[in-house]
Coordinates of C-alpha atoms in Angstrom, one line a residue:
Chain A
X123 CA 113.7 31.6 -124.4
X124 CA 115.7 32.7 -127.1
X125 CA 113.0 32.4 -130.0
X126 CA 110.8 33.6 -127.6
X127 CA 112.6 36.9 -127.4
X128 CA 112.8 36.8 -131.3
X129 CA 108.9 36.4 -131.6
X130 CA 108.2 38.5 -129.3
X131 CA 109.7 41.3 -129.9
X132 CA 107.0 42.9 -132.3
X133 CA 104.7 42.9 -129.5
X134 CA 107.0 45.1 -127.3
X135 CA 108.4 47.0 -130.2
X136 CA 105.8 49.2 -130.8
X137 CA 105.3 50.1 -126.8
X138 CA 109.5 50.6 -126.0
X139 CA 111.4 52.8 -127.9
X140 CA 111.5 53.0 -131.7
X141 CA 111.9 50.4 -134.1
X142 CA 115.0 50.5 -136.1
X143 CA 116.4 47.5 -138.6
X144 CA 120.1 47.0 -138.6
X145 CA 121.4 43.8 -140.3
X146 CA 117.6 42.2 -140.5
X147 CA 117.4 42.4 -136.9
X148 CA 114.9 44.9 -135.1
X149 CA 116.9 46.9 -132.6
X150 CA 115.7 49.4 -129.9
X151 CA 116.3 52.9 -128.9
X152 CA 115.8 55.0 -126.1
X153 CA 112.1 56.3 -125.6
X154 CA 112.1 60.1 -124.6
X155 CA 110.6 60.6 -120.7
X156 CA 107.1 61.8 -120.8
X157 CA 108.4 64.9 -118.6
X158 CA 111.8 66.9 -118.1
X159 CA 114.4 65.9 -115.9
X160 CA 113.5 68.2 -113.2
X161 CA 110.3 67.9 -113.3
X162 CA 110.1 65.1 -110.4
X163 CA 111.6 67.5 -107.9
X164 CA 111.8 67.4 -104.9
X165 CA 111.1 64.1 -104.7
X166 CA 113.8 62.8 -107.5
X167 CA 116.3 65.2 -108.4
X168 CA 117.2 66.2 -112.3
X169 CA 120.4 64.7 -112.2
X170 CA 119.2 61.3 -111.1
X171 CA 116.7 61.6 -113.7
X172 CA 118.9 62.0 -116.3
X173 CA 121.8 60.3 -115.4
X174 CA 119.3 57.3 -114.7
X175 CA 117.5 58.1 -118.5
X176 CA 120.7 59.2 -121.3
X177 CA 123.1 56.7 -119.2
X178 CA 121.4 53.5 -117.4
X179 CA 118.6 52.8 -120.1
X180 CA 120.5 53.7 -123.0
X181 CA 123.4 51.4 -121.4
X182 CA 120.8 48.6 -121.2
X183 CA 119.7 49.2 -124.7
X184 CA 123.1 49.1 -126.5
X185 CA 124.3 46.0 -124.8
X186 CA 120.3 44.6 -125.7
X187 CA 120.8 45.4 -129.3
X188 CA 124.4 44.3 -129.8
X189 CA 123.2 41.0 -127.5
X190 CA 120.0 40.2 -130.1
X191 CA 122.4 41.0 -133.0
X192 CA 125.2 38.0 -131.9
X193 CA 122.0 36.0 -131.1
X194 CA 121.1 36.2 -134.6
X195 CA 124.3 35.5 -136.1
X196 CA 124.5 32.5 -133.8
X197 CA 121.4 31.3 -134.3
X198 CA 121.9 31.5 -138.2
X199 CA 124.7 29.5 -137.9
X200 CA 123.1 27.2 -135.9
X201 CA 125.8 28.2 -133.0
X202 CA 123.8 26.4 -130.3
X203 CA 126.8 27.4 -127.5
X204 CA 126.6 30.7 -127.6
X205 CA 123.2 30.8 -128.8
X206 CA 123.1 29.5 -125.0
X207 CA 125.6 31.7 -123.7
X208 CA 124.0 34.9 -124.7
X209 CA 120.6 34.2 -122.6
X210 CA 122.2 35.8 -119.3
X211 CA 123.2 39.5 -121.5
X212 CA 119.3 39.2 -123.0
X213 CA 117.5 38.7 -119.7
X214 CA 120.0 41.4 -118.0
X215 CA 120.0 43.7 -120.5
X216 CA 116.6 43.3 -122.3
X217 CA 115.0 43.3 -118.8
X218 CA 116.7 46.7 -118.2
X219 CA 115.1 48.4 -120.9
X220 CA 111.5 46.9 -120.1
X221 CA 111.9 47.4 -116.3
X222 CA 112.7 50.9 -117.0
X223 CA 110.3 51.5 -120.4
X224 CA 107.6 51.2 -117.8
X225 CA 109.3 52.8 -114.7
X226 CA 109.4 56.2 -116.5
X227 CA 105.5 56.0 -117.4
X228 CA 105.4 54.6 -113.2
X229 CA 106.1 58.2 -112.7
X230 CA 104.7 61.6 -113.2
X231 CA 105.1 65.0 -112.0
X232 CA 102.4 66.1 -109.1
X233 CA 101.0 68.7 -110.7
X234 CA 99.9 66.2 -113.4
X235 CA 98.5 64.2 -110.8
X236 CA 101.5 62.0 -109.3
X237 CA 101.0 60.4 -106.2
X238 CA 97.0 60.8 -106.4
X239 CA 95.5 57.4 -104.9
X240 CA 93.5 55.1 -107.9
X241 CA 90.1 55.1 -108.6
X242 CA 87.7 52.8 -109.6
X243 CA 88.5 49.4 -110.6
X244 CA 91.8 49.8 -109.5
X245 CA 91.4 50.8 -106.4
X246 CA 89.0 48.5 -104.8
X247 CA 91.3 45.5 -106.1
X248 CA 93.7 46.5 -103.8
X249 CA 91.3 47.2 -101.1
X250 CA 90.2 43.5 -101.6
X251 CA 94.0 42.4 -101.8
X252 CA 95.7 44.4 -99.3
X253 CA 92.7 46.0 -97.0
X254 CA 94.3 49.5 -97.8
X255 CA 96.3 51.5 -100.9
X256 CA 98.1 52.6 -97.3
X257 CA 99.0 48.8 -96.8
X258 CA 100.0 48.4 -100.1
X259 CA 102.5 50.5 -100.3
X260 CA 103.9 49.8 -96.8
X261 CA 104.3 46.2 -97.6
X262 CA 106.4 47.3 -101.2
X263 CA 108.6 49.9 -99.1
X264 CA 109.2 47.1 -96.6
X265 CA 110.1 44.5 -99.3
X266 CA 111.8 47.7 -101.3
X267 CA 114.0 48.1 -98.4
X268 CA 114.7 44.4 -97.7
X269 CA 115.5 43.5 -100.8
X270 CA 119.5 42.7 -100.6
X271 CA 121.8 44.0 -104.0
X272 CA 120.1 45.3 -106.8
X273 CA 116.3 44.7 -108.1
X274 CA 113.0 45.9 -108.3
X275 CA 109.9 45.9 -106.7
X276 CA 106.0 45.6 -108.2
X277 CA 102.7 45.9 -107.4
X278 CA 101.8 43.5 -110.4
X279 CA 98.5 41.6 -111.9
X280 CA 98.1 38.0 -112.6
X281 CA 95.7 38.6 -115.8
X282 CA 94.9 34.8 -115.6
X283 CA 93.4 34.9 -112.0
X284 CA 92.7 38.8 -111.5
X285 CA 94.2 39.0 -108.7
X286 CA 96.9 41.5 -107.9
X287 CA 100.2 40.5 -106.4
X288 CA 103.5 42.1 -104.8
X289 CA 106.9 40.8 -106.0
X290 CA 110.4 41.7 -105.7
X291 CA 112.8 40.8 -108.8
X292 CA 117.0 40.4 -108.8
X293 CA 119.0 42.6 -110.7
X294 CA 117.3 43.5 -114.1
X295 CA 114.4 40.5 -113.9
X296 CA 111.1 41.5 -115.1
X297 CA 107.9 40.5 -113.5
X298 CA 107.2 37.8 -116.1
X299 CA 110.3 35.9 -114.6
X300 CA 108.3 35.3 -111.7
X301 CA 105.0 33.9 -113.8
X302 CA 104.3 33.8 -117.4
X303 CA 101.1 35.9 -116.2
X304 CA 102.1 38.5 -114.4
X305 CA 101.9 42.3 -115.8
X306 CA 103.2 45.2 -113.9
X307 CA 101.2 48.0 -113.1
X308 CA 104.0 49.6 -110.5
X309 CA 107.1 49.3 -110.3
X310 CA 110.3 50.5 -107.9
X311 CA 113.3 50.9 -109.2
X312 CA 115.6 50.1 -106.1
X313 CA 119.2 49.9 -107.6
X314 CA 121.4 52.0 -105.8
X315 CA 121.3 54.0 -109.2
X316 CA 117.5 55.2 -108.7
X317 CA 118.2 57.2 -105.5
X318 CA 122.0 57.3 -104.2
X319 CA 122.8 60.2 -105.8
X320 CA 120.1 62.2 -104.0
X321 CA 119.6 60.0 -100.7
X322 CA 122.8 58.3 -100.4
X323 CA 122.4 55.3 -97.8
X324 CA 118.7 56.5 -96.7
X325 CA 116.8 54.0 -98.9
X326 CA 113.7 54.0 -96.6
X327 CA 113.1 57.7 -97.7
X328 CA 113.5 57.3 -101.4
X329 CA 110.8 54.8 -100.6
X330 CA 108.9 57.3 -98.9
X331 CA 108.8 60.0 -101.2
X332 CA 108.4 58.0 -104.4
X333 CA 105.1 57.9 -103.9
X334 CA 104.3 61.2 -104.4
X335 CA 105.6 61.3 -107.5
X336 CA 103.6 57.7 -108.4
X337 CA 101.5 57.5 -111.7
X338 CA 98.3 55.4 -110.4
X339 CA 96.4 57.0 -113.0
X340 CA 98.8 54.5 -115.5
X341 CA 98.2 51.8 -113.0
X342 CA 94.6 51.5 -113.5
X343 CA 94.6 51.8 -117.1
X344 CA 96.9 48.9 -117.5
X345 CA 94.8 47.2 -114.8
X346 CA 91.8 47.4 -116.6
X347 CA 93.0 46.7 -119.9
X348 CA 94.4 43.2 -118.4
X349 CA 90.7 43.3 -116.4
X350 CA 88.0 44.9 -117.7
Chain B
X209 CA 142.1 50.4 -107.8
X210 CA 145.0 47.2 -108.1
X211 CA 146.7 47.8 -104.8
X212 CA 150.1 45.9 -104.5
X213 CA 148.8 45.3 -100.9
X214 CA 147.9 42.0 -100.3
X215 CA 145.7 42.1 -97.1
X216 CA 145.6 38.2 -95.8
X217 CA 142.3 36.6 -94.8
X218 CA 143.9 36.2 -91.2
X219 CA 144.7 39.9 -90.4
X220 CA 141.6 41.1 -90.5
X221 CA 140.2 42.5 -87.6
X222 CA 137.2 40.4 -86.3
X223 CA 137.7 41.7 -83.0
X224 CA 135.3 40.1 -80.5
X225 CA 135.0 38.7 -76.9
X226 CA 134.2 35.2 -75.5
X227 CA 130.9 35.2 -74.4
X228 CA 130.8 34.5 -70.6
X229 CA 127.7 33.0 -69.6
X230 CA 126.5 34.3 -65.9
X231 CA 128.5 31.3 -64.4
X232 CA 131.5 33.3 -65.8
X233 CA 132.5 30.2 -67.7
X234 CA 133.4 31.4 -71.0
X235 CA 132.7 29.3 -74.4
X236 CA 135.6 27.0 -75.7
X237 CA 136.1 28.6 -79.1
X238 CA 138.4 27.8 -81.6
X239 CA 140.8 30.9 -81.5
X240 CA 142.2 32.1 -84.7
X241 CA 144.5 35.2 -85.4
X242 CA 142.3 38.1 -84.3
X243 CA 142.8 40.9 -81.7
X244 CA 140.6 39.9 -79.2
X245 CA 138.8 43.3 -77.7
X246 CA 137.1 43.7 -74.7
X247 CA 134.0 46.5 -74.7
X248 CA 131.9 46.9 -72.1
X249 CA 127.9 48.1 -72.8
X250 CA 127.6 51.6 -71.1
X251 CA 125.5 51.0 -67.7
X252 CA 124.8 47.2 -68.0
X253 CA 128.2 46.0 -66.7
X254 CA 127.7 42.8 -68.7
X255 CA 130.4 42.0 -71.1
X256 CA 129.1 41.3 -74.2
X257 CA 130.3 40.1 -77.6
X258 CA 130.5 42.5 -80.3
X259 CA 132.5 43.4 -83.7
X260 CA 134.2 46.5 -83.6
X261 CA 134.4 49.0 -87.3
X262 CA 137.7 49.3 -87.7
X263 CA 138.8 52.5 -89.2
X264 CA 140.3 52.1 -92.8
X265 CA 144.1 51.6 -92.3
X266 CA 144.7 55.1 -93.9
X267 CA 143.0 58.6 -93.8
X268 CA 140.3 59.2 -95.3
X269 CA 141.0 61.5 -98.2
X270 CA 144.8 59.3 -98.6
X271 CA 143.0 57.8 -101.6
X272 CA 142.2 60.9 -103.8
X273 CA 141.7 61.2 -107.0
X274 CA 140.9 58.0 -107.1
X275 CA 138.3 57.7 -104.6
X276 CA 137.0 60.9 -103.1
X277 CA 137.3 61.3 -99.2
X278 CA 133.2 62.2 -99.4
X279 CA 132.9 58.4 -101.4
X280 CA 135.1 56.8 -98.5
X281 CA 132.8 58.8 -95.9
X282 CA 129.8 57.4 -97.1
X283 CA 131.1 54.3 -97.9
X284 CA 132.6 53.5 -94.5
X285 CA 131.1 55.7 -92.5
X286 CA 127.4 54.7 -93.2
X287 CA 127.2 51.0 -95.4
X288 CA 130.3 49.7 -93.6
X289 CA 129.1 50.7 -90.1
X290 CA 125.7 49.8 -90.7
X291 CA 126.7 45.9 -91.6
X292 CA 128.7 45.6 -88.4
X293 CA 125.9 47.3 -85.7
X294 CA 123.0 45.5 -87.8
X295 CA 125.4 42.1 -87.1
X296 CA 125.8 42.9 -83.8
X297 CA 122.1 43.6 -83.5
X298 CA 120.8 40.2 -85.0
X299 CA 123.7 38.0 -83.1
X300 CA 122.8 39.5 -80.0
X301 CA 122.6 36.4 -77.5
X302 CA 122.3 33.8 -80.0
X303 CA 124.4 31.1 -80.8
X304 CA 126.3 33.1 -83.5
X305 CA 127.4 35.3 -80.7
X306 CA 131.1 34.7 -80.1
X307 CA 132.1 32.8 -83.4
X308 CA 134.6 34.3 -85.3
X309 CA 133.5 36.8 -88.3
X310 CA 134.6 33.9 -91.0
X311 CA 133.0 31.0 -88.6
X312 CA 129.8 33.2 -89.0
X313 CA 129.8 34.2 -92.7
X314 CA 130.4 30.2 -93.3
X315 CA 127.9 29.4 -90.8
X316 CA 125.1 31.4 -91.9
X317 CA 125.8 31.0 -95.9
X318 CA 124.1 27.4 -95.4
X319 CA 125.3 26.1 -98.6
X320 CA 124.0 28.5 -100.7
X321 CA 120.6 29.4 -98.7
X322 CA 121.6 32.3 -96.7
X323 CA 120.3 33.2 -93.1
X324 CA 119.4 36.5 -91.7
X325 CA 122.2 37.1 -90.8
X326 CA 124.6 36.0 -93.6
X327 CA 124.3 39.9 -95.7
X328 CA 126.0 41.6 -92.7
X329 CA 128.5 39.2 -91.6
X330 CA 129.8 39.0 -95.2
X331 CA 129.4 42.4 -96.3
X332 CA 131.3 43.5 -92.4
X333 CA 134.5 41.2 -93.7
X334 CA 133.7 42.2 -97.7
X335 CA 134.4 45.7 -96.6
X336 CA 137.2 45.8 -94.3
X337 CA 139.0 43.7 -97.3
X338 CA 138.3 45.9 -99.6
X339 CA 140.0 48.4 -97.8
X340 CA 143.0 46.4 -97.2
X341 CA 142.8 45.6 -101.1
X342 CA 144.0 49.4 -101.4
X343 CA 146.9 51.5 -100.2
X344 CA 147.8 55.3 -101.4
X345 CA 151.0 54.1 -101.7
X346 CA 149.5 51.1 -104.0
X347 CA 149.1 50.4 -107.7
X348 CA 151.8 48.9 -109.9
X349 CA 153.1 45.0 -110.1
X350 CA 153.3 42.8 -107.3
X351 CA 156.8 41.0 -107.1
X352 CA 158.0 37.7 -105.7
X353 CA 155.6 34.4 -105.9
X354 CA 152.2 36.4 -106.3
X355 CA 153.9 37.8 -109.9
X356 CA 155.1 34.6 -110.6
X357 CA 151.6 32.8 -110.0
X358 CA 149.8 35.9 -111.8
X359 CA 152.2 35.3 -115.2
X360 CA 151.8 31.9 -114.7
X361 CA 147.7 31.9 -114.5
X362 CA 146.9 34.9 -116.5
X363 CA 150.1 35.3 -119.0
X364 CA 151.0 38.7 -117.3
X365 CA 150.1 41.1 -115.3
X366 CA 148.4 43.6 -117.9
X367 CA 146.3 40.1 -118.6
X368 CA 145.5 40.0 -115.4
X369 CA 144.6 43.6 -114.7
X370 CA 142.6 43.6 -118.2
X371 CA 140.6 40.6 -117.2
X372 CA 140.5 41.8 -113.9
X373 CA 138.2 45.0 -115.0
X374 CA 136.5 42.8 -117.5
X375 CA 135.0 40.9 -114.6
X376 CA 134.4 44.1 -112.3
X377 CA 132.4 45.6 -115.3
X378 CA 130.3 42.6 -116.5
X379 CA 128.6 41.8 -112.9
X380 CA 124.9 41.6 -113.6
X381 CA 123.9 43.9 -110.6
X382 CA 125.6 44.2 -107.2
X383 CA 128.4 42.3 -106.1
X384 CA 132.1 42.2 -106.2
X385 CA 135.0 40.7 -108.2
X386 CA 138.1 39.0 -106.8
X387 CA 141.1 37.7 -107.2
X388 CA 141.3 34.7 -105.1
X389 CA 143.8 31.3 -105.2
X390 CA 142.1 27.7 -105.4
X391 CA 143.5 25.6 -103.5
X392 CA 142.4 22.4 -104.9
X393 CA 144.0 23.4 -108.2
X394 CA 146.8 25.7 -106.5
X395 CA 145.5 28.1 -109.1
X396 CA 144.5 32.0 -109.3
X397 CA 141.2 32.3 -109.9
X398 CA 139.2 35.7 -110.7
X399 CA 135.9 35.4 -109.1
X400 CA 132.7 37.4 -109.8
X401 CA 130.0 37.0 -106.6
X402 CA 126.7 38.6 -106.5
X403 CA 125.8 41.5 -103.8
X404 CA 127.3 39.8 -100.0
X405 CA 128.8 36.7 -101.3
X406 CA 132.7 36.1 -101.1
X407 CA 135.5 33.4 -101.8
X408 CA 135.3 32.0 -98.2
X409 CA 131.9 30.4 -99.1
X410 CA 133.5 28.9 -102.0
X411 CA 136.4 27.6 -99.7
X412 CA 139.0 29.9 -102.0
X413 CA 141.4 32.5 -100.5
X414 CA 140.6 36.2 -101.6
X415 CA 144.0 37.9 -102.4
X416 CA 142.2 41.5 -104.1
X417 CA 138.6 42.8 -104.3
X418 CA 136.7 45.6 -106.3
X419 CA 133.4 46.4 -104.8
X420 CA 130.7 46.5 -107.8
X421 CA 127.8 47.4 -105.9
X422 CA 126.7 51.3 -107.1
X423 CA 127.1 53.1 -103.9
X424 CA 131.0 52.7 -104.4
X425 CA 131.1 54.4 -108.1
X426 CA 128.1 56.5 -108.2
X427 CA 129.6 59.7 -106.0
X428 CA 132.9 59.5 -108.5
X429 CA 130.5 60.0 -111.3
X430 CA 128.9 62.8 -109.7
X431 CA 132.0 64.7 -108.7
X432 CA 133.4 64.1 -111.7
X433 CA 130.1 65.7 -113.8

């Protein structure tokens, strides 16, 4: 896991953030939201937005960066211990900044088209998978809603068997904890952070009204780079 | 936040009723410490098991600056009273219906594979010790044998306290973070659990919580931006 983070990490580089080098290891900064703060309104207020932006991600990113600098002292001196012991900071906090890296582009503004249903390829996979892009989304607000503490939820797709699936990950998992496969094309933040600010206690509605606000037009692109 | 109060395991209100079956025979049950209460559901004349929401054992705005009397709505008027009538709701005439809060929470936990019901029962008693965990008369050192044990486990208290927040604010996600003793090695312990769990599952004795999930510290960010 841990050189797989190391060797990875070119691939993801150039999608999250910018690249920077500190002390031979490449770090990661904050990518800037494809829209303003406000501009999800009324269906996620500005100061979730940016509370959720300058203070969440950059919070995961700092403690991702100082977590893959100790991991690199330790593994140069061959510290196999904490080498060990950092893997739980990695997964938390290198999972926040890829959960939310991709939540931002999850999201656009409706006069730019948010909440517009997919079309093409897209869209008739999850007629085929679901019956309905209705059905879909009620199944991921009713697994959004049960999920218990803080995770996510993802309309995802298995690029080894095409075939699109719904998951719901812990904490700061990312899809790919739940098979070396799986890509997300959608995904729900549903830590109290995302929505309390604005909907307090009411997670059903944030549900609700997230979807008019939903990117499907990034959905299917990803979709049909993974299945063309 | 590090009340002096130190709410016991045994005072808190699980008040409930013995279920009476239609014989009127009610159910042996092992009685502990809590109030028993009797409610009756409006129009059915039945009487029917149920946990009551306690009020928090001061007002509601007795906690300022440090938590906001809006926070403390929120917090115990809607997440607090939703654990306890979603409880009630999913015990309704099942076996679970009578036990104790703490017979529950250990019942349903399952060692470590949680039923339904497991989320509210243990959030219900998480809460009402969290508010017994804090008094606006509270903050500064304990005295007597909890000091003693607290120098003893952690150095002193400052250790304590330090470590204390360290552990609040390194939970991955939602959860809480307690002091609790262990009595197999007649120890303080400072335990972090994720989102409903709590020492009883672990067969320790909670002494102090901080609630870590988001809903408790978002609304002090926001009045304080």
């Amino acid at each position: 896991m841990a050189l797989r983070t190391i060797m990875t990490k070119r691939t993801f580089a150039g999608v999250l953030g910018f690249r920077q080098q500190l002390r031979g290891v490449q770090t990661f900064s904050l990518p800037d939201l494809p829209y303003d703060y406000g501009a999800l309104e009324p269906a996620i207020n500005g100061e979730i937005m940016q509370l959720h932006h300058q203070k969440h991600h950059q919070t995961y990113i700092t403690n991702y960066n100082k977590a893959l600098e100790q991991l690199h002292d330790a593994i140069n001196k061959g510290d196999s211990s904490t080498v060990a012991k950092l893997q739980s900071a990695i997964k938390f906090n290198g999972g926040g900044h890829i959960n939310h890296s991709v939540f931002w582009k999850n999201l656009t503004p409706i006069r730019e088209g948010g909440g517009e249903p997919p079309k093409g390829s897209l869209g008739s996979a999850i007629d085929t998978n679901f019956g309905s892009i209705e059905a879909a989304i009620q199944k991921m607000n009713a697994e959004g809603a049960a999920l218990q503490g803080s995770g996510w939820v993802w309309l995802g797709v298995d690029k080894e068997l095409k075939r699109l699936v719904i998951e719901t990950t812990s904490n700061q998992d990312p899809l790919v904890i739940k098979g070396p496969n799986l890509v997300p094309l959608l995904g729900i933040d549903v830590w109290e952070h995302a929505y309390y600010l604005q909907y307090k206690n009411v997670k059903p509605d944030y549900l609700k009204n997230i979807w008019k606000v939903m990117n499907w037009k990034y959905a299917a692109e990803v979709y049909e780079k993974e299945c063309p | 936040m590090m009340a002096a109060t130190i709410a016991s395991a045994n005072s808190l209100t699980s008040a409930f009723l013995p279920r009476q079956g239609l014989n009127g025979s009610s159910q042996s049950l092992q009685w502990r410490t809590q109030k028993k209460q009797f409610a009756r559901k409006a129009g059915s004349g039945t009487i029917t098991a149920k946990f009551d929401l306690k009020p928090p054992p001061y007002p509601m705005d007795a906690l300022e600056p440090h938590m906001s009397s809006r926070t403390f709505e929120f917090h115990w008027g809607k997440h607090h009273r939703a654990y306890v009538d979603n409880l009630n709701k999913q015990i309704d005439g099942t076996e679970l219906d009578g036990k104790t809060l703490e017979d529950i929470i250990l019942v349903t936990y399952n060692k470590g594979s949680p039923l339904p019901a497991f989320n509210n029962a243990a959030q219900a008693w998480n809460h009402q010790f969290f508010w017994e965990s804090m008094n606006p008369n509270g903050g500064g050192e304990p005295s007597g044998e909890l000091l003693e044990l607290i120098n003893r486990d952690f150095g002193s208290y400052d250790a304590f306290v330090k470590e204390f927040k360290a552990a609040a604010a390194t939970q991955f996600g939602s959860g809480w973070a307690w002091l609790a003793y262990k009595p197999e090695d007649k120890k303080l312990a400072l335990v972090k659990t994720p989102n409903a769990e709590n020492p009883l599952v672990l067969g320790y004795t909670p002494l102090l919580t901080i609630d870590v999930w988001e809903h408790y510290h978002l609304l002090l960010v926001e009045s304080a931006t």
